[in-house]
């Protein structure tokens, strides 16, 4: 018996040590953990040393990061910015995931009282922050300490930023996202047109004829009838040019606000939209639109374009080189993507939507510390500094850029395993057609010149067809409390079903009615009030 | 042993064939990911890959295994899964055992206490703040501690313990065995199938977790495997920018496929090894023996 | 429970007879069961710290929570967030969809692993059995993004489904954009991804069964099917019942990932559920209060269901329910 109980004790002991051993067993992880915390402590030491010696203010910045490495104190990017503008910038890696994960992580940091210094806001978080006094009022600071940015951004845009002040005082808490050019347009395979002896279409009839020819006359010459004349992606996105024929303001599939019938109106509920959907539905029934248009995700649709199957698609013309080189890499054909002039449906004036004030790029955490404010203004000024633009775009030599054979600095290809995030990229926040062209030039190599030169041509060409919409800069706050309107849930459901032929076009009238009843009335009122106020 | 009748053999045979077909269907997702991971950039760009690699290449795997910094993440995940499983089995069996005793009247109230946590979940914000106050923000241990006791697993374990033959326990008690010794000496050693099951559940939860690290871990050096994979995948998202053309033979899709396969392989090695504890009669056999 | 213990220790001071009797009972209880109390203590404390304390934060459901002001500083709004949910114009649509998909999950998906386990138990070749057992678990380890993508491929215009249709002389049918196909696809994909993994717990339960019973049944001339039907299945019932009770508690919480990766605007009408609505209206917009309110509603429904079915299972099975 005695022996038995000793045994039992022993077993309990084993159980307990088992638990302990479990902790000990992960020494691998722990020691690596220790070494990490050790190294970060070292980093801290460096920090204090650095602070003592050269008195650099460190700012934590959060910007969309599509998978690059974090920017850490003492690292390459950190030193690059420190040397260039005299400010230490850091950025942890935060997953973007369409803004969802990023937004959540940002909210948690704010809730914990640790908001980063400079932030790219998502999901309208900036309004609440401004309302609670958590943001730095930059109204007087910007003209004085960041003159480059202040002068670069048009005054009209600053006025829109003033209208975003939720307290109604007209203060500037937000740095705008400026896209001062027409970014989107339809592109057509010029080489297919040439091969079939067709002219660039300029009317709707000609356009439909071209699509028919693409479908039936084997322009890719592989002997299969695998051509997809045109198409788009799920939620009736990325085929805006078909809507544009009817004068519909739209941004990558999101209906926008413009003047219809003399008043600011949501483009999805206009008669223009009714006619556009009828036309698009007709294309779909005839098989001229990709059969999978309404279920394509990005990868599927891009895959079809890359497979040398698609004749017309809607994209950023400046990126046509990426699709062209993908096709070349896949099937060895040098595809000639050319901007297709805007086509007007009968009785309508077609245009490509241009939105110079595309939203809010940055907000800054409120602070009283003059040193910090000085550093923040240095960053803001650098954003708009024409002399720094090239070097900020190119990034540090050896990481983001290298010398070509002529000794000029050019961009290096993306390698996310070794490159830290280029977090102060003026092109991300402030761009016009010249900056885009210049960026393309910096990325050009001899091998890809054929494609990139075409991109430059396209980027310039599409400017002819753009129109700044009346709803440019409209704040998301007009949707407050009407999530389904903001998410355009009702619109995509009706639009998709009408295009797919599940529902007749008559259903569109029901949609308009429902939309107004579900809050469209209130949202429209708020939109028009905002418009009236900014017109003053 | 009585020889099986023809009917029985036929019955068994048909079932085996059906299961084999189902197993093949279950293989499709992994096969397709593996095929993508061994395919070229062109094939991936064109979405031309089904269940077999197109233009076979090892480039994605080379990238993942050498440049992707996936090994530190792998060891962090492995160590946390091991530590977490051991802790979880300890705390769960300690609690499940008394709760399986019908004579333990307080167990009923404790069960309500447990079930409540299964139905009502903590909202994101207070959960984040609580764990942060516990010092788990940006800490290795946030990979372990939040997962070492769930109502779901506790209840499963309790259900198994309930089926444990009372006579054996009573005999042990009469032999003068205390409750702790009973649990350690008699119950647990004969519950290998349960421990294996629950160990698997806890281990896989920790292995596959990304919600917690996503929310709590910012230091890239502490990234577990699944976050590393998400980092690779996230680069292939909707984000668009002008970048120099890459003349490489992989895409975000092939890289993430390789990473996904890489993360599953250890489980596929581990699970068959665990299955020996599921052998028929393992539980009672060891009790009697 | 702990309180009872301390009360018992100080119990000697209490004078009345009835109390004394109760105390003697309590002392006896403690004397007999103290090891049990010690055993449950770590778990009780753990649940308190990691589950109950953060759960108190559910009060934000009654606030207009602001990330800047925090829980302490945010304004109280009473039942406003719940009203918003119940007055949502599509509330009945999402309720109906959630209930139907939830019921399908319980009725059509939950029994599959039981069936698979019973079948696996009949495979004689042990190596083959192990192999199948492992392989059918694989889809569980892949995310819904991947599984959803494969489902779209399978039913896309170049997918297997339409190849078969074409071979049979039928035209392409894109079922992913057909309302009537969403529910079958939901069930199919749930089974594909989760049924294999679901067998683990049942196989463990089967391994615990007494081989003696089978031997005596064989002597009595029972065939494989009879043994499966009359021995294995009944012995598996307590586990099945437990799994059912565990799942019914989250009846309205189907998870956002699966539906999100399977639906299209053309199937919204049958696919939109609470979790996708919360994603749209709550999490995406940073409305934590609203998301919490919806979560509370789902939990209350889950609680009611668990209480009802727990009661029923105690009534009809000697193994009893969860408590």
PDB file of C-alpha atoms in Angstrom, chain C residues 15-154:
ATOM      1  CA  UNK C  15     -25.978  29.162  17.188  1.00  0.00           C
ATOM      2  CA  UNK C  16     -29.298  27.895  15.799  1.00  0.00           C
ATOM      3  CA  UNK C  17     -29.825  24.178  15.387  1.00  0.00           C
ATOM      4  CA  UNK C  18     -30.929  24.263  11.812  1.00  0.00           C
ATOM      5  CA  UNK C  19     -27.890  26.229  10.862  1.00  0.00           C
ATOM      6  CA  UNK C  20     -25.671  23.900  12.776  1.00  0.00           C
ATOM      7  CA  UNK C  21     -27.155  20.956  10.906  1.00  0.00           C
ATOM      8  CA  UNK C  22     -26.612  22.639   7.597  1.00  0.00           C
ATOM      9  CA  UNK C  23     -23.091  23.402   8.636  1.00  0.00           C
ATOM     10  CA  UNK C  24     -22.341  19.859   9.583  1.00  0.00           C
ATOM     11  CA  UNK C  25     -23.566  18.900   6.147  1.00  0.00           C
ATOM     12  CA  UNK C  26     -21.357  21.499   4.540  1.00  0.00           C
ATOM     13  CA  UNK C  27     -18.357  20.426   6.575  1.00  0.00           C
ATOM     14  CA  UNK C  28     -18.941  16.862   5.519  1.00  0.00           C
ATOM     15  CA  UNK C  29     -19.239  17.946   1.932  1.00  0.00           C
ATOM     16  CA  UNK C  30     -15.983  19.829   2.138  1.00  0.00           C
ATOM     17  CA  UNK C  31     -14.255  17.007   3.929  1.00  0.00           C
ATOM     18  CA  UNK C  32     -15.293  14.602   1.289  1.00  0.00           C
ATOM     19  CA  UNK C  33     -14.801  16.790  -1.755  1.00  0.00           C
ATOM     20  CA  UNK C  34     -11.972  19.180  -0.958  1.00  0.00           C
ATOM     21  CA  UNK C  35      -9.666  17.569  -3.527  1.00  0.00           C
ATOM     22  CA  UNK C  36     -12.288  18.294  -6.158  1.00  0.00           C
ATOM     23  CA  UNK C  37     -12.381  21.938  -5.175  1.00  0.00           C
ATOM     24  CA  UNK C  38      -8.624  22.131  -5.383  1.00  0.00           C
ATOM     25  CA  UNK C  39      -8.709  20.534  -8.819  1.00  0.00           C
ATOM     26  CA  UNK C  40     -11.220  22.946 -10.271  1.00  0.00           C
ATOM     27  CA  UNK C  41      -9.615  26.061  -8.787  1.00  0.00           C
ATOM     28  CA  UNK C  42      -7.108  26.779 -11.592  1.00  0.00           C
ATOM     29  CA  UNK C  43      -9.816  26.412 -14.209  1.00  0.00           C
ATOM     30  CA  UNK C  44     -12.295  28.563 -12.305  1.00  0.00           C
ATOM     31  CA  UNK C  45      -9.745  31.326 -11.864  1.00  0.00           C
ATOM     32  CA  UNK C  46      -8.672  31.042 -15.486  1.00  0.00           C
ATOM     33  CA  UNK C  47     -12.217  31.421 -16.768  1.00  0.00           C
ATOM     34  CA  UNK C  48     -12.752  34.323 -14.417  1.00  0.00           C
ATOM     35  CA  UNK C  49      -9.712  36.200 -15.686  1.00  0.00           C
ATOM     36  CA  UNK C  50      -9.779  35.332 -19.365  1.00  0.00           C
ATOM     37  CA  UNK C  51     -13.504  35.077 -19.965  1.00  0.00           C
ATOM     38  CA  UNK C  52     -15.660  36.684 -17.282  1.00  0.00           C
ATOM     39  CA  UNK C  53     -13.733  39.876 -16.638  1.00  0.00           C
ATOM     40  CA  UNK C  54     -13.582  40.890 -20.305  1.00  0.00           C
ATOM     41  CA  UNK C  55     -17.193  39.760 -20.647  1.00  0.00           C
ATOM     42  CA  UNK C  56     -18.181  42.559 -18.263  1.00  0.00           C
ATOM     43  CA  UNK C  57     -17.178  44.898 -21.037  1.00  0.00           C
ATOM     44  CA  UNK C  58     -20.329  43.838 -22.855  1.00  0.00           C
ATOM     45  CA  UNK C  59     -21.825  46.941 -21.287  1.00  0.00           C
ATOM     46  CA  UNK C  60     -20.590  48.789 -24.348  1.00  0.00           C
ATOM     47  CA  UNK C  61     -23.666  47.342 -26.061  1.00  0.00           C
ATOM     48  CA  UNK C  62     -25.579  49.974 -24.115  1.00  0.00           C
ATOM     49  CA  UNK C  63     -23.179  52.760 -25.053  1.00  0.00           C
ATOM     50  CA  UNK C  64     -22.243  54.797 -28.029  1.00  0.00           C
ATOM     51  CA  UNK C  65     -18.684  53.586 -27.664  1.00  0.00           C
ATOM     52  CA  UNK C  66     -15.982  55.909 -28.882  1.00  0.00           C
ATOM     53  CA  UNK C  67     -12.421  54.713 -29.306  1.00  0.00           C
ATOM     54  CA  UNK C  68     -11.125  58.002 -27.941  1.00  0.00           C
ATOM     55  CA  UNK C  69     -13.296  58.177 -24.829  1.00  0.00           C
ATOM     56  CA  UNK C  70     -13.035  54.525 -23.886  1.00  0.00           C
ATOM     57  CA  UNK C  71     -15.520  52.466 -21.900  1.00  0.00           C
ATOM     58  CA  UNK C  72     -15.541  54.801 -18.922  1.00  0.00           C
ATOM     59  CA  UNK C  73     -16.055  57.961 -20.932  1.00  0.00           C
ATOM     60  CA  UNK C  74     -18.486  56.905 -23.636  1.00  0.00           C
ATOM     61  CA  UNK C  75     -22.096  58.027 -23.574  1.00  0.00           C
ATOM     62  CA  UNK C  76     -24.834  55.681 -22.424  1.00  0.00           C
ATOM     63  CA  UNK C  77     -27.588  55.103 -24.909  1.00  0.00           C
ATOM     64  CA  UNK C  78     -29.770  52.446 -23.313  1.00  0.00           C
ATOM     65  CA  UNK C  79     -31.313  50.034 -25.789  1.00  0.00           C
ATOM     66  CA  UNK C  80     -30.564  52.114 -28.868  1.00  0.00           C
ATOM     67  CA  UNK C  81     -28.212  49.603 -30.452  1.00  0.00           C
ATOM     68  CA  UNK C  82     -30.728  46.807 -29.978  1.00  0.00           C
ATOM     69  CA  UNK C  83     -33.443  48.966 -31.455  1.00  0.00           C
ATOM     70  CA  UNK C  84     -31.240  49.605 -34.434  1.00  0.00           C
ATOM     71  CA  UNK C  85     -30.913  45.860 -34.949  1.00  0.00           C
ATOM     72  CA  UNK C  86     -34.600  45.073 -34.564  1.00  0.00           C
ATOM     73  CA  UNK C  87     -35.671  48.012 -36.696  1.00  0.00           C
ATOM     74  CA  UNK C  88     -33.228  47.207 -39.474  1.00  0.00           C
ATOM     75  CA  UNK C  89     -35.320  46.972 -42.621  1.00  0.00           C
ATOM     76  CA  UNK C  90     -33.872  43.575 -43.481  1.00  0.00           C
ATOM     77  CA  UNK C  91     -33.949  42.180 -39.938  1.00  0.00           C
ATOM     78  CA  UNK C  92     -36.425  39.435 -40.774  1.00  0.00           C
ATOM     79  CA  UNK C  93     -34.491  38.512 -43.862  1.00  0.00           C
ATOM     80  CA  UNK C  94     -31.234  38.006 -41.990  1.00  0.00           C
ATOM     81  CA  UNK C  95     -33.010  36.292 -39.109  1.00  0.00           C
ATOM     82  CA  UNK C  96     -34.688  33.887 -41.503  1.00  0.00           C
ATOM     83  CA  UNK C  97     -31.460  33.196 -43.391  1.00  0.00           C
ATOM     84  CA  UNK C  98     -29.537  32.638 -40.196  1.00  0.00           C
ATOM     85  CA  UNK C  99     -32.131  30.278 -38.772  1.00  0.00           C
ATOM     86  CA  UNK C 100     -32.331  28.249 -41.986  1.00  0.00           C
ATOM     87  CA  UNK C 101     -28.568  27.954 -42.391  1.00  0.00           C
ATOM     88  CA  UNK C 102     -28.188  27.235 -38.674  1.00  0.00           C
ATOM     89  CA  UNK C 103     -30.771  24.482 -38.877  1.00  0.00           C
ATOM     90  CA  UNK C 104     -29.100  23.024 -41.959  1.00  0.00           C
ATOM     91  CA  UNK C 105     -25.825  23.008 -40.133  1.00  0.00           C
ATOM     92  CA  UNK C 106     -27.310  21.089 -37.228  1.00  0.00           C
ATOM     93  CA  UNK C 107     -29.478  18.716 -39.259  1.00  0.00           C
ATOM     94  CA  UNK C 108     -27.422  18.112 -42.388  1.00  0.00           C
ATOM     95  CA  UNK C 109     -23.834  18.750 -41.348  1.00  0.00           C
ATOM     96  CA  UNK C 110     -23.570  17.638 -37.738  1.00  0.00           C
ATOM     97  CA  UNK C 111     -24.591  13.985 -38.375  1.00  0.00           C
ATOM     98  CA  UNK C 112     -22.050  13.472 -41.160  1.00  0.00           C
ATOM     99  CA  UNK C 113     -18.997  12.965 -38.922  1.00  0.00           C
ATOM    100  CA  UNK C 114     -20.962  10.402 -36.908  1.00  0.00           C
ATOM    101  CA  UNK C 115     -21.695   8.471 -40.068  1.00  0.00           C
ATOM    102  CA  UNK C 116     -18.111   8.787 -41.254  1.00  0.00           C
ATOM    103  CA  UNK C 117     -16.793   7.529 -37.931  1.00  0.00           C
ATOM    104  CA  UNK C 118     -19.083   4.527 -37.995  1.00  0.00           C
ATOM    105  CA  UNK C 119     -17.912   3.799 -41.506  1.00  0.00           C
ATOM    106  CA  UNK C 120     -14.241   4.246 -40.649  1.00  0.00           C
ATOM    107  CA  UNK C 121     -14.719   1.795 -37.861  1.00  0.00           C
ATOM    108  CA  UNK C 122     -15.605  -0.841 -40.447  1.00  0.00           C
ATOM    109  CA  UNK C 123     -12.432  -0.478 -42.497  1.00  0.00           C
ATOM    110  CA  UNK C 124     -10.353  -3.563 -41.819  1.00  0.00           C
ATOM    111  CA  UNK C 125      -7.027  -2.525 -43.251  1.00  0.00           C
ATOM    112  CA  UNK C 126      -5.500  -0.449 -40.437  1.00  0.00           C
ATOM    113  CA  UNK C 127      -3.044   1.423 -42.645  1.00  0.00           C
ATOM    114  CA  UNK C 128      -5.767   2.396 -45.069  1.00  0.00           C
ATOM    115  CA  UNK C 129      -7.948   3.438 -42.184  1.00  0.00           C
ATOM    116  CA  UNK C 130      -5.260   5.681 -40.753  1.00  0.00           C
ATOM    117  CA  UNK C 131      -4.611   7.165 -44.153  1.00  0.00           C
ATOM    118  CA  UNK C 132      -8.252   7.963 -44.800  1.00  0.00           C
ATOM    119  CA  UNK C 133      -8.676   9.277 -41.285  1.00  0.00           C
ATOM    120  CA  UNK C 134      -5.808  11.711 -41.814  1.00  0.00           C
ATOM    121  CA  UNK C 135      -6.704  12.769 -45.312  1.00  0.00           C
ATOM    122  CA  UNK C 136     -10.322  13.628 -44.597  1.00  0.00           C
ATOM    123  CA  UNK C 137      -9.153  16.100 -41.948  1.00  0.00           C
ATOM    124  CA  UNK C 138      -7.027  18.128 -44.341  1.00  0.00           C
ATOM    125  CA  UNK C 139      -9.651  20.585 -45.596  1.00  0.00           C
ATOM    126  CA  UNK C 140     -10.213  21.700 -42.006  1.00  0.00           C
ATOM    127  CA  UNK C 141      -6.734  23.193 -41.902  1.00  0.00           C
ATOM    128  CA  UNK C 142      -7.264  25.392 -44.925  1.00  0.00           C
ATOM    129  CA  UNK C 143      -8.935  28.733 -44.623  1.00  0.00           C
ATOM    130  CA  UNK C 144     -12.344  29.589 -46.007  1.00  0.00           C
ATOM    131  CA  UNK C 145     -10.671  31.903 -48.490  1.00  0.00           C
ATOM    132  CA  UNK C 146      -9.015  28.884 -50.091  1.00  0.00           C
ATOM    133  CA  UNK C 147     -11.992  26.548 -49.815  1.00  0.00           C
ATOM    134  CA  UNK C 148     -14.335  29.290 -51.047  1.00  0.00           C
ATOM    135  CA  UNK C 149     -12.034  29.930 -53.997  1.00  0.00           C
ATOM    136  CA  UNK C 150     -12.037  26.234 -54.871  1.00  0.00           C
ATOM    137  CA  UNK C 151     -15.817  26.085 -54.664  1.00  0.00           C
ATOM    138  CA  UNK C 152     -15.998  29.015 -57.077  1.00  0.00           C
ATOM    139  CA  UNK C 153     -13.548  27.251 -59.412  1.00  0.00           C
ATOM    140  CA  UNK C 154     -15.451  23.984 -59.209  1.00  0.00           C
TER     141      UNK C 154
END
